[in-house]
JSON list of C-alpha atoms in Angstrom, two decimals:
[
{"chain": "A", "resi": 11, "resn": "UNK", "atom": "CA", "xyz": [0.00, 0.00, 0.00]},
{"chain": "A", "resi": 12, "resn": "UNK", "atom": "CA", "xyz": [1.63, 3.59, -0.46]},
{"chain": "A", "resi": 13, "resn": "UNK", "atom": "CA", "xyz": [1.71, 5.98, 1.21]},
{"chain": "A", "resi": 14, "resn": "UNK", "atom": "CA", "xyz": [-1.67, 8.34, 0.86]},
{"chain": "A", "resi": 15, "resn": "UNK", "atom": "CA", "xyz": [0.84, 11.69, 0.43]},
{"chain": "A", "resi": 16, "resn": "UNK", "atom": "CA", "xyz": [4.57, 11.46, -1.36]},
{"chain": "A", "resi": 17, "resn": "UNK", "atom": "CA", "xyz": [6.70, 14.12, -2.23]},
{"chain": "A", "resi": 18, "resn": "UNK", "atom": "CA", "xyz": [8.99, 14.17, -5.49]},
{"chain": "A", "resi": 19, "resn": "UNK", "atom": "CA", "xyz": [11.38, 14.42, -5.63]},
{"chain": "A", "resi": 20, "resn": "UNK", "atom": "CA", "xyz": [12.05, 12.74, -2.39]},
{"chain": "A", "resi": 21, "resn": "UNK", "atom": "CA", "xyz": [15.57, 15.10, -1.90]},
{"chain": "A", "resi": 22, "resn": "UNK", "atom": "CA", "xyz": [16.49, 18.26, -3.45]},
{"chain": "A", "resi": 23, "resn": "UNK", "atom": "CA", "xyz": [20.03, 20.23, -4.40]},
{"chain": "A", "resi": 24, "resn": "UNK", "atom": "CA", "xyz": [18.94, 24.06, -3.87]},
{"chain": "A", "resi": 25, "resn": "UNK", "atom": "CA", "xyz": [21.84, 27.05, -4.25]},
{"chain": "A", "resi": 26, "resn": "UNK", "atom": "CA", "xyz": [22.93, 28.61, -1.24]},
{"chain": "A", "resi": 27, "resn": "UNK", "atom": "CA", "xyz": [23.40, 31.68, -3.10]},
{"chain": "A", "resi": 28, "resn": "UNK", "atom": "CA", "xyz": [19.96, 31.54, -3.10]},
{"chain": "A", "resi": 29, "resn": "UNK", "atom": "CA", "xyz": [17.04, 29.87, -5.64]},
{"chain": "A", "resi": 30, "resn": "UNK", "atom": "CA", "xyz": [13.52, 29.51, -5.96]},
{"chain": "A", "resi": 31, "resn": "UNK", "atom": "CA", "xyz": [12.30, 25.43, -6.71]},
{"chain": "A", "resi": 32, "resn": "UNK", "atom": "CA", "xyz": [9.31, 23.49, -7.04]},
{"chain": "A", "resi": 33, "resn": "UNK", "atom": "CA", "xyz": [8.19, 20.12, -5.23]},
{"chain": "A", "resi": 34, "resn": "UNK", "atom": "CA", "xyz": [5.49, 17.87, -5.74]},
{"chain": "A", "resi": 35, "resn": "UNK", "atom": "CA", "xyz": [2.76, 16.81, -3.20]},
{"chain": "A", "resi": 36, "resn": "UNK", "atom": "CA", "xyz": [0.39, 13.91, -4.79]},
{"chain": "A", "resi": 37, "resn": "UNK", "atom": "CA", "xyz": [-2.40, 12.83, -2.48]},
{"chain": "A", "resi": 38, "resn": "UNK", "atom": "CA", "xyz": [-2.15, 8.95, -3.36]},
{"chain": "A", "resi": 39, "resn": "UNK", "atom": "CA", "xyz": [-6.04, 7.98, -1.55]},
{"chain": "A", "resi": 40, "resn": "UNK", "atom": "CA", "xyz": [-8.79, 8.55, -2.09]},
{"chain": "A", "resi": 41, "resn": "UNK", "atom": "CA", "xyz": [-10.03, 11.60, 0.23]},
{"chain": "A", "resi": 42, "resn": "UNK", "atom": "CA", "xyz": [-9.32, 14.86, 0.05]},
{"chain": "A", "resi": 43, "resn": "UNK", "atom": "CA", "xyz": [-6.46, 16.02, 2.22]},
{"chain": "A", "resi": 44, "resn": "UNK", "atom": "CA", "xyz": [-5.57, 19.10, 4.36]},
{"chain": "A", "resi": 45, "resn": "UNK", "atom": "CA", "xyz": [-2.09, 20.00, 4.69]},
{"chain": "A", "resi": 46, "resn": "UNK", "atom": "CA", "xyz": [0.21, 22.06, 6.36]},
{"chain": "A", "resi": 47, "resn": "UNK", "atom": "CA", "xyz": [4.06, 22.93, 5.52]},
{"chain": "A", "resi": 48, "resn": "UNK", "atom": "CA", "xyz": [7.03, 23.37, 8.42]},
{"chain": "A", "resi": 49, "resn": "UNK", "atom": "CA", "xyz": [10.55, 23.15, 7.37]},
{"chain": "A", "resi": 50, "resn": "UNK", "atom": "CA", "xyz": [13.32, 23.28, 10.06]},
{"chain": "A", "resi": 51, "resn": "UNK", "atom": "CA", "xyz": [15.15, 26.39, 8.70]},
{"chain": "A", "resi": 52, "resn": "UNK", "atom": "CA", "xyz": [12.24, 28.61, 8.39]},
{"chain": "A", "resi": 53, "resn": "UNK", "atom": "CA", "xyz": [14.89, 31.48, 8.32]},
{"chain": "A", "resi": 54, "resn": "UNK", "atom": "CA", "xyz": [16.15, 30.31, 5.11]},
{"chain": "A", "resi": 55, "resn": "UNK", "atom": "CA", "xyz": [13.01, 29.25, 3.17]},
{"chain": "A", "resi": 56, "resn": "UNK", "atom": "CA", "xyz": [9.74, 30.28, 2.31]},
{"chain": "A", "resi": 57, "resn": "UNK", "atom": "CA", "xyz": [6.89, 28.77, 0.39]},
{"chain": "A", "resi": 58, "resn": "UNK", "atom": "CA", "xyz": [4.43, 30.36, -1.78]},
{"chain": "A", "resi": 59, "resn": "UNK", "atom": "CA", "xyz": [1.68, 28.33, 0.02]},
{"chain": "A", "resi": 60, "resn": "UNK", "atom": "CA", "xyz": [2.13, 26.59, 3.36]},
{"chain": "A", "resi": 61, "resn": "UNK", "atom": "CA", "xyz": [-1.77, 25.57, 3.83]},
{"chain": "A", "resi": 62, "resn": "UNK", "atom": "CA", "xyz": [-4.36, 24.12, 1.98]},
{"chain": "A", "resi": 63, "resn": "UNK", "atom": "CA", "xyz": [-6.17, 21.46, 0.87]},
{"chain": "A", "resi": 64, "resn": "UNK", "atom": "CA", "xyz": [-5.18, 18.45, -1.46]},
{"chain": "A", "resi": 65, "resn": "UNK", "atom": "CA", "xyz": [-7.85, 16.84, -3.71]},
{"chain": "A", "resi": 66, "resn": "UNK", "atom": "CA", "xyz": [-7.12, 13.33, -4.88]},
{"chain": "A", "resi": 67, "resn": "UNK", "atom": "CA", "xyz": [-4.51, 15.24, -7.67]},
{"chain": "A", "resi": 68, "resn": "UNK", "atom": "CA", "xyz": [-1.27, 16.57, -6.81]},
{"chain": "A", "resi": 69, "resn": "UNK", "atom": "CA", "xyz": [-0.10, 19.94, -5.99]},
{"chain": "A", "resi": 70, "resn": "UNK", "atom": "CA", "xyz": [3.03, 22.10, -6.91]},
{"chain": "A", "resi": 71, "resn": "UNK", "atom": "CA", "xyz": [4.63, 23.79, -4.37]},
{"chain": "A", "resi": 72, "resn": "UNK", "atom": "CA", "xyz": [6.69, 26.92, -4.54]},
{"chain": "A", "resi": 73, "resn": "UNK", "atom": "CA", "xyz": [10.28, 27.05, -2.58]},
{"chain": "A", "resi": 74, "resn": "UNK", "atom": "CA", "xyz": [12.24, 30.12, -2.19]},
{"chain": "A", "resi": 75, "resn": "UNK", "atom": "CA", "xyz": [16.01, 29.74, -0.73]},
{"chain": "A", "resi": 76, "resn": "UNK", "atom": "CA", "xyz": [17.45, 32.97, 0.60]},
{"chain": "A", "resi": 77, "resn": "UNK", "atom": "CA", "xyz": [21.02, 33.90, 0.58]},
{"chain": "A", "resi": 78, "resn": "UNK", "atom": "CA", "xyz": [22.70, 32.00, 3.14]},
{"chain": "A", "resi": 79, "resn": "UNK", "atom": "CA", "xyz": [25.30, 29.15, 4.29]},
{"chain": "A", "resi": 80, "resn": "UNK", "atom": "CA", "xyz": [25.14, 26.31, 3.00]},
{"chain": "A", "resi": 81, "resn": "UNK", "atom": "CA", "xyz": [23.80, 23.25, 4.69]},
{"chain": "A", "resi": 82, "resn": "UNK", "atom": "CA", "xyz": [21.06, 20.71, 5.39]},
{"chain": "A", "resi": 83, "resn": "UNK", "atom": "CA", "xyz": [17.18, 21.50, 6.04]},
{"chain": "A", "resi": 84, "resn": "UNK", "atom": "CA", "xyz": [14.06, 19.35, 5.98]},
{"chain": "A", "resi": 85, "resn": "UNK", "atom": "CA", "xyz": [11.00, 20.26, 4.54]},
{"chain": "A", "resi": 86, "resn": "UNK", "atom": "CA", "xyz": [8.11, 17.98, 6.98]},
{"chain": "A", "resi": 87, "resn": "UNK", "atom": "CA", "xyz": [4.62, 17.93, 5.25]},
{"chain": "A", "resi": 88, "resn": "UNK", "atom": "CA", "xyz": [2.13, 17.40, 7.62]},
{"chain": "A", "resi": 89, "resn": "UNK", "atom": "CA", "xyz": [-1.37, 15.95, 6.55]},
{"chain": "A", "resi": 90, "resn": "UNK", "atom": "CA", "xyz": [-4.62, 14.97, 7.98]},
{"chain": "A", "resi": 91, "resn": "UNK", "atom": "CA", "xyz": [-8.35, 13.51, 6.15]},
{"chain": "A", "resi": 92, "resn": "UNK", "atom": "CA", "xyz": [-10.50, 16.30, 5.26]},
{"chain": "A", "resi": 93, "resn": "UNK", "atom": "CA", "xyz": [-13.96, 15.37, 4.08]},
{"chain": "A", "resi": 94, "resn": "UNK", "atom": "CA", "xyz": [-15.78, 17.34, 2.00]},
{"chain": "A", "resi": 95, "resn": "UNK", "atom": "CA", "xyz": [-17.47, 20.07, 4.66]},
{"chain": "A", "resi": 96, "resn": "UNK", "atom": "CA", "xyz": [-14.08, 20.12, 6.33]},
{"chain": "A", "resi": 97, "resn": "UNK", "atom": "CA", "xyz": [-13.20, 23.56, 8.50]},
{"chain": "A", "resi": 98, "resn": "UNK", "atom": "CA", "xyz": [-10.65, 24.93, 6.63]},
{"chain": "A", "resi": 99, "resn": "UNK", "atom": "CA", "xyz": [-6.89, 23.70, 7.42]},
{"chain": "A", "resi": 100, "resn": "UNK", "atom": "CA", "xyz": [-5.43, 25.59, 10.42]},
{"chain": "A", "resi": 101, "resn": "UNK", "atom": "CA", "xyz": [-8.38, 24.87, 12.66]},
{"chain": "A", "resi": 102, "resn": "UNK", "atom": "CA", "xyz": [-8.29, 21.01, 11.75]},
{"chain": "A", "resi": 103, "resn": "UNK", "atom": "CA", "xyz": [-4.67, 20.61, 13.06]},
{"chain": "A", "resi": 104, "resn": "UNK", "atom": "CA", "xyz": [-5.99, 22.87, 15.65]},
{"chain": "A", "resi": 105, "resn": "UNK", "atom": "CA", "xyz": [-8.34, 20.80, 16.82]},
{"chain": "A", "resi": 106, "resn": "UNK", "atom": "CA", "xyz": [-5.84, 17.92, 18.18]},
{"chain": "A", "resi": 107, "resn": "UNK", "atom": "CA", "xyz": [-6.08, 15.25, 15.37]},
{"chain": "A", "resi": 108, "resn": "UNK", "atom": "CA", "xyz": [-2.86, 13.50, 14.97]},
{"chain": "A", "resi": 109, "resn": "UNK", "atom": "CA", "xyz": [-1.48, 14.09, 11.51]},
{"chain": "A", "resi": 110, "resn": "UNK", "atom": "CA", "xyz": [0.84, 11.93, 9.59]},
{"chain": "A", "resi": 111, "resn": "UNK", "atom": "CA", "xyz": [4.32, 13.46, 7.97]},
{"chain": "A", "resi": 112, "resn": "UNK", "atom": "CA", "xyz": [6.01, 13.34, 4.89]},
{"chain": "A", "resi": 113, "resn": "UNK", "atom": "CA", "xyz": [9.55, 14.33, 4.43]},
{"chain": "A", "resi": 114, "resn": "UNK", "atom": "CA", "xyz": [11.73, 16.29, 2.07]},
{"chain": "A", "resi": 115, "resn": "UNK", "atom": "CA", "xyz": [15.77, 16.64, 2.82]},
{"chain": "A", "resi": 116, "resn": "UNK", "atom": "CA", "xyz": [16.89, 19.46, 0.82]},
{"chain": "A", "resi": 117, "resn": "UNK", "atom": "CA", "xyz": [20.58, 20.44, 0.30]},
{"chain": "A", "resi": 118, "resn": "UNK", "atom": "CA", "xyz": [22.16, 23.92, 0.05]},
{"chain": "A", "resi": 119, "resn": "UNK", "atom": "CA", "xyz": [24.90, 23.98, -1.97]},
{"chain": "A", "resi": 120, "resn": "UNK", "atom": "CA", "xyz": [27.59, 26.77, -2.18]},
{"chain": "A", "resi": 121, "resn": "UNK", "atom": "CA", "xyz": [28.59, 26.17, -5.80]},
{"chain": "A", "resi": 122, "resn": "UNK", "atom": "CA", "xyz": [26.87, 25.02, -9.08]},
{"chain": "A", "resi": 123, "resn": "UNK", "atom": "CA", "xyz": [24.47, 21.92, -8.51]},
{"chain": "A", "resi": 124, "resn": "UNK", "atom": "CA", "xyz": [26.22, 18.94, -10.01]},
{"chain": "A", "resi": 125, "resn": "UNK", "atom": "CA", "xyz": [23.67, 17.02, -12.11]},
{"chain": "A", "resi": 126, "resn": "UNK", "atom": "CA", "xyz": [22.40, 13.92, -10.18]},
{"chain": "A", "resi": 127, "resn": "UNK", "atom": "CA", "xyz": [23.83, 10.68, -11.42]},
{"chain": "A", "resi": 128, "resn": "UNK", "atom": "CA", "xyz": [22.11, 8.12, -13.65]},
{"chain": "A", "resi": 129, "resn": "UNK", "atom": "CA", "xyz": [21.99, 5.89, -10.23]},
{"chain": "A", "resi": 130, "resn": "UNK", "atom": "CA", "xyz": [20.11, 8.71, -8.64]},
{"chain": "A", "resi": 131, "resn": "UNK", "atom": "CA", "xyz": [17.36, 9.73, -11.50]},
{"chain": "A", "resi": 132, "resn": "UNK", "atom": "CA", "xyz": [16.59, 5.96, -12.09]},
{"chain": "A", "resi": 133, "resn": "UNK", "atom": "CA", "xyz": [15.83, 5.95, -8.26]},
{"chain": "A", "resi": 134, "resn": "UNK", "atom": "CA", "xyz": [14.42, 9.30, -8.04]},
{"chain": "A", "resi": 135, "resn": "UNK", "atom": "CA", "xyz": [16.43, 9.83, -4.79]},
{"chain": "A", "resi": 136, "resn": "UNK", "atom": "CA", "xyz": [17.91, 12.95, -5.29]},
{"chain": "A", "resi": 137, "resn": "UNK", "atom": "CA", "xyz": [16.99, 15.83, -7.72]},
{"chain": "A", "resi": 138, "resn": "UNK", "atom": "CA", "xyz": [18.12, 19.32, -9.16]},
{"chain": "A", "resi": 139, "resn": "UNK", "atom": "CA", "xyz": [15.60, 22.20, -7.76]},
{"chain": "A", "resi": 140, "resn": "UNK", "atom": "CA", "xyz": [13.96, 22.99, -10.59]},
{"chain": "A", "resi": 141, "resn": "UNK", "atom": "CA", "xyz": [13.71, 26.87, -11.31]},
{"chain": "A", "resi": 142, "resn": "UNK", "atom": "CA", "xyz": [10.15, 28.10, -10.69]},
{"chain": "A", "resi": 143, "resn": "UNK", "atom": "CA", "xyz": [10.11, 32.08, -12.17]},
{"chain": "A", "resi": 144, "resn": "UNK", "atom": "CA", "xyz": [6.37, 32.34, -10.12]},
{"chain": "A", "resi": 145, "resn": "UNK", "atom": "CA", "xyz": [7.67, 31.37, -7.10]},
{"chain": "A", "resi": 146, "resn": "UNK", "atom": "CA", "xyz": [9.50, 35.10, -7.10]},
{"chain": "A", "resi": 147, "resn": "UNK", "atom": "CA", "xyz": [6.18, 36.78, -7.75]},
{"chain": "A", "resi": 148, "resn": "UNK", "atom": "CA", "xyz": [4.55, 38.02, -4.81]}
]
C-alpha cells in the first residue's frame, strides 16, 4: 500500500546563493487532504503556500532559498483527512487530530548543482531544484 501523500522528488540540491524550486505533493487515496508545511530552517526558506487542501490530484509547491550558508534542512509535510465540509486547514490541526508526515531533505549547496547521477534519476532519490520564475512573484 503507499503511502496516501509522497513528495517528489524525495531530496532536493537548492543554491545557497539563493534559488527559488518546485516540489510535488500527490495525495495517493482517495479523500481529500488538508495540509500544512514546516521546514526546520524557516529562516532560510519560504513557500508560496504553506496551507491548503489536497484533492485526490497533486499539488506544486513553490520554494524560495534565501542567501545563506550552506547546509542541510528538511521540509516535513504534515497531513490529515478532510472530508468534504471540512473547516478549513489551520483549525483542523488545531483541533488535536494527529497528523501523519512526509519528508523532504533538501541540500544547500555553495557552488553550481552537479547534475544527479544516472543511479540517482533511475531511483528518483535525489533531484536538481527545478527553477520556478512564479515562485518570485509576490
Amino acid at each position: 500500500m503507499s503511502d496516501p501523500l509522497t513528495i517528489n522528488p524525495v531530496s532536493m540540491r537548492v543554491l545557497a546563493t539563493g534559488s527559488a524550486a518546485c516540489f510535488t505533493l500527490t495525495n495517493n487515496g482517495s479523500e481529500r487532504l488538508a495540509f500544512k508545511i514546516k521546514c526546520s530552517n524557516g529562516t532560510l526558506y519560504t513557500f508560496k503556500r504553506i496551507v491548503g487542501f489536497l484533492e485526490v490530484a497533486h499539488k506544486e509547491i513553490h520554494m524560495i532559498r534565501a542567501y545563506g550558508p550552506p547546509g542541510d534542512a528538511k521540509v516535513v509535510v504534515q497531513y490529515l483527512p478532510a472530508p468534504v465540509g471540512s473547516p478549513p486547514p489551520l483549525q483542523l490541526f488545531k483541533a488535536g487530530g494527529k497528523p501523519l508526515t512526509a519528508t523532504l531533505p533538501v541540500t544547500a549547496v555553495a557552488n553550481d548543482i552537479q547534475a544527479p547521477s544516472p543511479n540517482e534519476v533511475a531511483n528518483q532519490t535525489s533531484y536538481v531544484g527545478t527553477m520556478c520564475p512564479d515562485a518570485m512573484k509576490q
